[in-house]
Coordinates of C-alpha atoms in Angstrom, one line a residue:
M1 CA -8.5 -9.5 11.1
G2 CA -7.8 -10.0 7.4
L3 CA -7.3 -7.2 4.9
L4 CA -9.9 -6.4 2.3
T5 CA -8.1 -6.1 -1.1
F6 CA -9.8 -4.6 -4.1
S7 CA -8.4 -6.2 -7.3
L8 CA -9.7 -5.7 -10.8
N9 CA -8.6 -5.4 -14.5
I10 CA -8.8 -1.9 -15.7
T11 CA -7.8 -0.1 -18.9
L12 CA -5.7 3.1 -18.9
D13 CA -8.8 5.2 -19.2
G14 CA -10.5 3.6 -16.2
C15 CA -12.8 1.1 -18.0
V16 CA -13.6 -2.0 -16.0
D17 CA -15.5 -3.8 -18.7
H18 CA -14.1 -7.4 -18.4
R19 CA -14.0 -7.7 -22.2
E20 CA -11.5 -4.9 -22.6
G21 CA -8.5 -6.4 -20.9
T22 CA -5.7 -8.3 -22.5
V23 CA -6.2 -11.3 -20.4
D24 CA -3.7 -14.1 -21.0
D25 CA -1.9 -16.9 -19.1
D26 CA 0.3 -14.4 -17.2
T27 CA -2.8 -12.5 -16.1
H28 CA -4.7 -15.6 -15.0
A29 CA -1.6 -16.8 -13.1
F30 CA -1.3 -13.5 -11.3
F31 CA -5.0 -13.6 -10.2
T32 CA -4.7 -17.2 -9.2
R33 CA -1.7 -16.3 -6.9
L34 CA -3.9 -13.5 -5.4
M35 CA -6.7 -16.0 -4.8
D36 CA -4.2 -18.5 -3.3
E37 CA -3.0 -15.8 -0.9
S38 CA -6.5 -14.8 0.1
G39 CA -9.0 -16.6 2.3
A40 CA -12.2 -15.7 0.4
M41 CA -13.7 -13.8 -2.6
L42 CA -16.2 -11.0 -2.3
W43 CA -18.5 -9.9 -5.1
G44 CA -21.7 -8.1 -5.9
R45 CA -24.5 -10.1 -7.5
V46 CA -23.8 -9.0 -11.1
T47 CA -20.1 -10.1 -10.9
Y48 CA -21.1 -13.4 -9.2
E49 CA -23.6 -14.1 -12.0
M50 CA -21.0 -13.3 -14.6
M51 CA -18.4 -15.6 -13.0
E52 CA -20.9 -18.3 -12.2
S53 CA -22.0 -18.5 -15.9
A54 CA -18.5 -19.3 -17.1
W55 CA -16.0 -20.6 -14.7
P56 CA -17.6 -23.7 -13.2
A57 CA -17.8 -25.3 -16.7
V58 CA -14.1 -24.6 -17.2
A59 CA -13.2 -26.1 -13.8
R60 CA -15.2 -29.3 -14.7
G61 CA -13.3 -29.5 -18.0
D62 CA -16.4 -28.8 -20.1
H63 CA -14.6 -26.1 -22.1
E64 CA -11.1 -26.3 -23.5
A65 CA -8.8 -23.9 -21.7
S66 CA -5.1 -23.2 -21.2
P67 CA -3.5 -24.7 -18.1
A68 CA -3.4 -21.2 -16.5
M69 CA -7.1 -20.7 -17.1
Q70 CA -7.9 -24.2 -15.8
K71 CA -5.9 -23.5 -12.6
W72 CA -7.7 -20.2 -12.2
A73 CA -11.1 -22.0 -12.6
A74 CA -10.2 -24.8 -10.2
T75 CA -8.9 -22.4 -7.6
L76 CA -12.0 -20.3 -7.9
E77 CA -14.2 -23.4 -7.6
T78 CA -12.8 -24.3 -4.2
K79 CA -12.5 -20.7 -2.8
P80 CA -15.2 -19.4 -0.5
K81 CA -17.2 -16.9 -2.4
Y82 CA -19.3 -14.2 -0.6
V83 CA -22.0 -12.3 -2.5
V84 CA -23.6 -9.0 -1.5
S85 CA -27.1 -8.8 -2.9
T86 CA -30.5 -7.3 -2.0
T87 CA -32.3 -9.0 -4.9
R88 CA -31.1 -12.6 -4.8
T89 CA -30.7 -15.0 -1.9
D90 CA -29.9 -18.3 -3.6
F91 CA -26.2 -18.9 -4.6
P92 CA -25.8 -22.5 -5.6
W93 CA -22.2 -22.4 -7.0
S94 CA -19.9 -24.3 -4.7
N95 CA -18.7 -22.6 -1.5
S96 CA -21.0 -19.5 -2.2
H97 CA -22.5 -17.5 0.7
H98 CA -24.9 -14.6 0.8
I99 CA -24.1 -11.4 2.8
A100 CA -27.4 -9.7 3.6
G101 CA -28.4 -6.9 5.9
D102 CA -26.1 -4.1 6.9
L103 CA -23.2 -3.9 4.4
R104 CA -20.6 -2.4 6.8
E105 CA -21.4 -5.0 9.5
G106 CA -21.5 -8.0 7.1
V107 CA -18.2 -7.2 5.4
Q108 CA -16.5 -6.3 8.7
K109 CA -17.6 -9.7 10.1
L110 CA -16.2 -11.4 7.0
K111 CA -12.9 -9.5 7.3
D112 CA -12.7 -10.4 11.1
A113 CA -13.4 -14.1 10.3
T114 CA -10.9 -14.3 7.4
P115 CA -7.3 -13.8 8.7
A116 CA -5.8 -14.6 5.2
G117 CA -7.8 -11.6 3.8
V118 CA -10.7 -11.1 1.4
L119 CA -10.2 -10.4 -2.3
L120 CA -12.9 -8.0 -3.6
G121 CA -13.5 -8.1 -7.4
S122 CA -16.6 -5.9 -8.1
G123 CA -16.3 -2.3 -9.2
N124 CA -19.7 -1.1 -7.9
L125 CA -19.4 -2.9 -4.6
A126 CA -15.9 -1.5 -4.2
T127 CA -17.3 2.1 -4.5
E128 CA -19.8 1.3 -1.7
L129 CA -17.1 -0.3 0.5
D130 CA -14.7 2.5 -0.1
R131 CA -17.3 5.0 1.1
L132 CA -17.5 2.9 4.3
D133 CA -13.6 2.9 4.6
L134 CA -13.4 -0.8 4.5
I135 CA -10.9 -1.3 1.7
D136 CA -7.3 -1.7 2.9
E137 CA -5.4 -2.5 -0.3
Y138 CA -5.7 -2.1 -4.1
R139 CA -4.2 -4.6 -6.6
M140 CA -5.1 -3.4 -10.1
V141 CA -3.9 -4.8 -13.4
V142 CA -3.8 -1.8 -15.8
H143 CA -4.1 -3.0 -19.4
P144 CA -2.4 -1.1 -22.3
R145 CA -5.7 -0.1 -23.8
I146 CA -7.9 3.0 -24.0
A147 CA -11.5 1.7 -24.2
G148 CA -13.2 5.0 -24.7
H149 CA -16.3 3.8 -23.0
G150 CA -17.6 2.7 -19.5
P151 CA -18.3 1.4 -17.1
T152 CA -15.4 3.1 -15.3
L153 CA -14.0 2.7 -11.9
Y154 CA -15.6 4.8 -9.1
Q155 CA -18.2 6.1 -11.6
G156 CA -20.4 7.0 -8.6
G157 CA -17.7 9.0 -6.9
L158 CA -16.3 9.0 -3.4
P159 CA -16.8 11.6 -0.7
S160 CA -13.0 12.3 -0.5
T161 CA -9.7 11.5 -2.1
R162 CA -7.9 8.3 -1.1
R163 CA -4.2 8.7 -0.5
L164 CA -2.3 5.5 -1.4
E165 CA 1.3 4.3 -1.1
L166 CA 2.9 2.1 -3.8
V167 CA 3.8 -1.4 -2.5
S168 CA 4.9 -2.9 -5.9
A169 CA 4.6 -2.6 -9.6
K170 CA 5.1 -5.6 -11.9
P171 CA 5.0 -5.5 -15.8
F172 CA 3.6 -8.4 -17.7
R173 CA 4.8 -9.6 -21.1
N174 CA 1.5 -8.4 -22.7
G175 CA 2.2 -4.8 -21.6
A176 CA -0.2 -4.8 -18.6
L177 CA 1.1 -3.6 -15.3
A178 CA 0.1 -5.1 -11.9
L179 CA 0.0 -2.3 -9.3
H180 CA -0.2 -2.9 -5.6
Y181 CA -1.2 0.0 -3.3
R182 CA -2.2 0.2 0.3
R183 CA -4.1 3.1 2.0
A184 CA -1.8 5.8 3.3
D185 CA -4.3 7.6 5.4

């Protein structure tokens, strides 16, 4: 069984608005390595639609992008993408699959079928999966910004505190810090 790793960009005050990060080539290279190490991506519908609206065009070369962004887009294009949604069933982007029905069962089946692990990149979905005790690791990139607004991580709350142990911490040239934690409990 593969691990479910929650990974996201976040500001110092917990904002997960994708426009608030200091995303650059180092950040794209970091997330490309995470994707290379993982067997699949897992998103909620909103994240899927945001990604689908931008990255296939970059992968096709329709938009000018740095080599690191192009590599990120090309890797994402080929990676299996699983989407949890109760409102949409058609996911035409390459290698996209719908997870319907019981959330715990669907995500557990995905973990069981993906020995290289699953990379989760949706904040709201992460809250639901954490409530179900399905997340094994956390790989956050903390950006040196205070956004002063939301959405914030775990806005909906959790039933109990999660104890984590630090696996690694890596600073980026832009001042961001990549933190890798695994569950300690």
